Coordinates of C-alpha atoms in Angstrom, one line a residue:
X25 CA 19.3 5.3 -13.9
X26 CA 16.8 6.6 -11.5
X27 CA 15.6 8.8 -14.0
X28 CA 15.2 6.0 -16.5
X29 CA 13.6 3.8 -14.2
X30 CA 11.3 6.4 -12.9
X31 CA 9.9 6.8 -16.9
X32 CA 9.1 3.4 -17.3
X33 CA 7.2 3.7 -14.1
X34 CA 5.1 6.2 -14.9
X35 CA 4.5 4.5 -18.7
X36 CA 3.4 1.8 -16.7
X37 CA 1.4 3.5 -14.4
X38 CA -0.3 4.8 -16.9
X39 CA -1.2 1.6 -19.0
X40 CA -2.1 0.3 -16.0
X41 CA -4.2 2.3 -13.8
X42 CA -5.0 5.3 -15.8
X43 CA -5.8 4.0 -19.6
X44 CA -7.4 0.3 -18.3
X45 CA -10.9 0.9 -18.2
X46 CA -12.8 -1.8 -15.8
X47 CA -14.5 -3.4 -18.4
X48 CA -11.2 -4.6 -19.7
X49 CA -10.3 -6.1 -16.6
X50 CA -13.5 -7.5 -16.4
X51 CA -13.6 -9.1 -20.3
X52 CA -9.4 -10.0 -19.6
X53 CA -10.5 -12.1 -16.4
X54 CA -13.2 -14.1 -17.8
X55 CA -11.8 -14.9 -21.7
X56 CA -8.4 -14.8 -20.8
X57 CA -5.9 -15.2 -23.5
X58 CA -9.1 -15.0 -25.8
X59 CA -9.9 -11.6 -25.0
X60 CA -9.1 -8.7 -27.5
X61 CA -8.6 -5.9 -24.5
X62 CA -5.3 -7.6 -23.5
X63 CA -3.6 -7.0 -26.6
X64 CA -5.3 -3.5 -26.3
X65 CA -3.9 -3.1 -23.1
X66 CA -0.3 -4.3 -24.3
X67 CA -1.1 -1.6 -27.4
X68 CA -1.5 1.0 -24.8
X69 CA 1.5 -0.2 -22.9
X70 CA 3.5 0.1 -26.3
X71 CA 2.6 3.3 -27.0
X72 CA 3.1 5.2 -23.7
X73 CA 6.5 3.8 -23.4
X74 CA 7.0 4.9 -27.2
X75 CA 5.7 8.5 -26.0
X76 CA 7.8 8.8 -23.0
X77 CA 11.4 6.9 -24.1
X78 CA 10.5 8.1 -27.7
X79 CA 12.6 5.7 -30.3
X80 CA 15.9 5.0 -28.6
X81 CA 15.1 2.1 -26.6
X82 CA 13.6 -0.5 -28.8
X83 CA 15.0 -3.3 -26.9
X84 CA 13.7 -2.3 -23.6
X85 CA 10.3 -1.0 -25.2
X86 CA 9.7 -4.9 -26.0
X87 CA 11.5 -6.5 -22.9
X88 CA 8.9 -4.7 -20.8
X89 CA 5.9 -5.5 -23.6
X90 CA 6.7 -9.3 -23.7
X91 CA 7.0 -10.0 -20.1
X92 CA 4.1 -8.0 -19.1
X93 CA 2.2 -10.1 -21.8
X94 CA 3.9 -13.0 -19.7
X95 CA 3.1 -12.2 -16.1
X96 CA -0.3 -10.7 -17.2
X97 CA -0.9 -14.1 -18.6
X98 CA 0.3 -15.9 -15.3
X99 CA -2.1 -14.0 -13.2
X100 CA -5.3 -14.7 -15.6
X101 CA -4.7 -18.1 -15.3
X102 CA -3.7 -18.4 -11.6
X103 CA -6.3 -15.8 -9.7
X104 CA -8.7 -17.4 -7.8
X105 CA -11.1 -16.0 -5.5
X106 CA -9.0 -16.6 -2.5
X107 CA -5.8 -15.2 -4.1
X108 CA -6.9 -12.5 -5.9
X109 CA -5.2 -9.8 -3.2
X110 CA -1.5 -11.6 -3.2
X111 CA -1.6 -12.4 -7.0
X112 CA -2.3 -8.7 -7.8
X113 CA 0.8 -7.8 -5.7
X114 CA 2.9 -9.8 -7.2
X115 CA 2.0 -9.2 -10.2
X116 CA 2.7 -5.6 -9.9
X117 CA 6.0 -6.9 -8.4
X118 CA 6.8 -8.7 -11.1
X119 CA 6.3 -5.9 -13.3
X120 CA 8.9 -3.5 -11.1
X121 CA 11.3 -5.9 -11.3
X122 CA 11.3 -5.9 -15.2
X123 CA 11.6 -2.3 -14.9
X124 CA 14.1 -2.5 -12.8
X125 CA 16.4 -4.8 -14.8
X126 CA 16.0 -2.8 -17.9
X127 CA 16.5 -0.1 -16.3
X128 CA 20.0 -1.3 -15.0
X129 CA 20.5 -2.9 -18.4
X130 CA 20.7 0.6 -20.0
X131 CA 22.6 2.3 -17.1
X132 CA 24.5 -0.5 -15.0
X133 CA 27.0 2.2 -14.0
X134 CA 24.5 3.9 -12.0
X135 CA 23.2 1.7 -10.0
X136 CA 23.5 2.8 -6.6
X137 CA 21.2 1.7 -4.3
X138 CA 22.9 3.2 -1.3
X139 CA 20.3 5.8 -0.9
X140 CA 18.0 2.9 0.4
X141 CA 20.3 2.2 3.5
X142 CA 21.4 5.1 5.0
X143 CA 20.7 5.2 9.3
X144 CA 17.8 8.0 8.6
X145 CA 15.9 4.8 5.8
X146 CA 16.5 2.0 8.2
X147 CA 14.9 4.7 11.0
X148 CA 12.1 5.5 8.9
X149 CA 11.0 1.6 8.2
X150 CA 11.8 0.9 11.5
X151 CA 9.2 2.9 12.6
X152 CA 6.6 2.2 9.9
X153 CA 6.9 -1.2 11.5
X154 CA 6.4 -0.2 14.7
X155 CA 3.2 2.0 13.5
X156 CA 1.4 -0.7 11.6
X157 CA 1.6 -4.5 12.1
X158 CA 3.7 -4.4 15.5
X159 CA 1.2 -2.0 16.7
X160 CA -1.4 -4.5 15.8
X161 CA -0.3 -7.0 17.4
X162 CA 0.6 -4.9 20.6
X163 CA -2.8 -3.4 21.0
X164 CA -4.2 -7.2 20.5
X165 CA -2.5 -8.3 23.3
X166 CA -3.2 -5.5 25.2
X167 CA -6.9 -5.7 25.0
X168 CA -6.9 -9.2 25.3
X169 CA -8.2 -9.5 28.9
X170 CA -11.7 -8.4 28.4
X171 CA -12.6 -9.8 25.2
X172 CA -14.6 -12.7 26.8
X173 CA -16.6 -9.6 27.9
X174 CA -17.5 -7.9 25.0
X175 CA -20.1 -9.4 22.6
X176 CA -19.0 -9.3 19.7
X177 CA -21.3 -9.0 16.1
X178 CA -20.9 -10.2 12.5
X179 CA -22.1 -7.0 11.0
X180 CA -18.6 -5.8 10.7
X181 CA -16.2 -6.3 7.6
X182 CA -14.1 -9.0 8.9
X183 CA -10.5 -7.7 9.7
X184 CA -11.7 -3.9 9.0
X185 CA -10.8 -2.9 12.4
X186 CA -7.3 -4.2 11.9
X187 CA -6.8 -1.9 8.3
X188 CA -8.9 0.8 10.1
X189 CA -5.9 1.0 12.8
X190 CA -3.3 0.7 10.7
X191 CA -4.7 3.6 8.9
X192 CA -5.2 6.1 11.4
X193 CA -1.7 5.3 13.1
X194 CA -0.4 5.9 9.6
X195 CA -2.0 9.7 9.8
X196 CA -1.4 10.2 13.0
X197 CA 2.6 9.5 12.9
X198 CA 2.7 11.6 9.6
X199 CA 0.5 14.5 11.3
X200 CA 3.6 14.2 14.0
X201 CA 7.0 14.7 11.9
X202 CA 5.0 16.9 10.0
X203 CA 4.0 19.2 13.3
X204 CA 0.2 19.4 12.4
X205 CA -1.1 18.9 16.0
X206 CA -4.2 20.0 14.6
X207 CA -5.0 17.7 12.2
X208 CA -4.4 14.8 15.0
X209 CA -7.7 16.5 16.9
X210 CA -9.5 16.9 13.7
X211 CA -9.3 12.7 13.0
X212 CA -9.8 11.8 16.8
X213 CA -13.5 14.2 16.3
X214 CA -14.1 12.6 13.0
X215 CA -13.3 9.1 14.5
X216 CA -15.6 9.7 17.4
X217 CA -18.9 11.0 15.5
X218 CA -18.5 8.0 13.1
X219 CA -17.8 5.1 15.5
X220 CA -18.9 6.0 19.2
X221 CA -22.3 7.3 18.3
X222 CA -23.2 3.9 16.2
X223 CA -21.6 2.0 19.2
X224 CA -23.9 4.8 22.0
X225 CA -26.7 4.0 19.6
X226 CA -26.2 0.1 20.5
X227 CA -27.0 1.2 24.2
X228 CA -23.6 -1.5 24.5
X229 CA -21.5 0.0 27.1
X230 CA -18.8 -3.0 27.4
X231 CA -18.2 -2.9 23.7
X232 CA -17.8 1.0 23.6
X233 CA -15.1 1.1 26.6
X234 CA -13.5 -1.8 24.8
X235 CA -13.1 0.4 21.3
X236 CA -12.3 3.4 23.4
X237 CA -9.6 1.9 24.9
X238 CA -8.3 0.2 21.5
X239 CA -8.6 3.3 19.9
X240 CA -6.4 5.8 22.7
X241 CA -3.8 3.1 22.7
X242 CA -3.8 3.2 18.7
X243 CA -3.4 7.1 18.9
X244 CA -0.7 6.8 21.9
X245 CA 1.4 4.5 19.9
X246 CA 1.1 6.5 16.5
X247 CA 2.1 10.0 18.9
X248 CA 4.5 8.0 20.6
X249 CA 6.4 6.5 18.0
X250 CA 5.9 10.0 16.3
X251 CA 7.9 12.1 19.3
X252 CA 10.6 8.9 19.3
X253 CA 11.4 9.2 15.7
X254 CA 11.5 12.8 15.6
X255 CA 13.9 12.7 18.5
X256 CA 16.0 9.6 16.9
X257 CA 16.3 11.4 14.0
X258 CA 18.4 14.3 15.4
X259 CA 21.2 11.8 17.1
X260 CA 22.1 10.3 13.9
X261 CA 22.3 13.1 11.7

């Protein structure tokens, strides 16, 4: 089944991503059911599913190719400006789903979904957790106390910081369990040319103590959480 699944995937990746030009999305959004390119996309969608299944899985083929014509069709209608991020997940969502049901339509013997629970999985998201949005929220609170001090500017993307963290604590916890101690100095050098000289630059010596501070806490807790995983790991295999 996984195998299965994993084609129409990829047929979908590519319809999707690799053979939608912008200028589809673009006409799609603003004529809607109107516009040409969506059946062209759907076209596309057709024939990469044809290419990779070849001819033995008609009813699948046009399972997928009528709901996507469906949930496309939902999210035309439904995106607005201040929903455009969550609407595009779901959508995509939506489209997994599908896959996954015909998927487990063609092979309902193999689903086994056991792989997804083991101890080592439910360590691994655990962690993940940890790295992103509880470390967030921990470094928030622990920085709290002196941001009535700081003066803060609107030149910044609003909630970039935030994304920015999660990011590098992403890195840094896969530069851990993969042992590249190296590549962990290499991001804290790159890190410091682009932010601390723009913040040295703003002669404000508050503010750059402040990011300093936010920043070696969101390194600690990426190393940290690193080391702790790594050592986890070996008691429960």
């Amino acid at each position: 089944m996984l195998s299965f699944f994993f084609k129409l995937l990829l047929s979908h990746l590519v319809g999707d991503f690799l053979l939608q030009p912008t200028k589809w999305v673009e006409h799609k959004t603003k004529k809607k059911i109107r516009s040409p390119y969506l059946y062209v996309h759907l076209l596309v969608h057709f024939c990469a599913l044809v290419v990779i299944l070849q001819t033995s899985y008609w009813v699948g083929i046009f399972a997928v190719i009528g709901s996507h014509y469906l949930i496309d069709l939902f999210k035309l209608y439904f995106t607005k400006p201040y929903n455009e991020r969550l609407l595009f997940i779901i959508d995509q969502l939506l489209h997994i789903l599908v896959l996954v049901g015909v998927s487990y339509y063609y092979y309902p013997q193999d689903m086994d979904l056991d792989f997804l629970i083991t101890d080592q999985m439910i360590l691994f998201f655990t962690f993940l957790i940890v790295v992103t949005y509880a470390g967030s929220v921990i470094i928030k609170y622990l920085i709290a106390p002196w941001d009535n001090e700081i003066e803060f500017d609107n030149k910044s993307i609003p909630g970039a910081g935030k994304y920015i963290g999660i990011l590098e604590r992403l890195f840094v916890f896969s530069f851990v369990l993969l042992g590249t101690w190296s590549a962990i100095g290499f991001l804290i050098t790159a890190k410091s040319v682009f932010r601390f000289g723009d913040l040295n630059e703003g002669k404000n010596r508050k503010l750059t103590e402040y990011v300093l501070i936010g920043t070696l806490l969101s390194f600690g807790i990426a190393i940290l959480s690193g080391l702790l995983y790594n050592y986890c790991l070996t008691l429960i295999k």
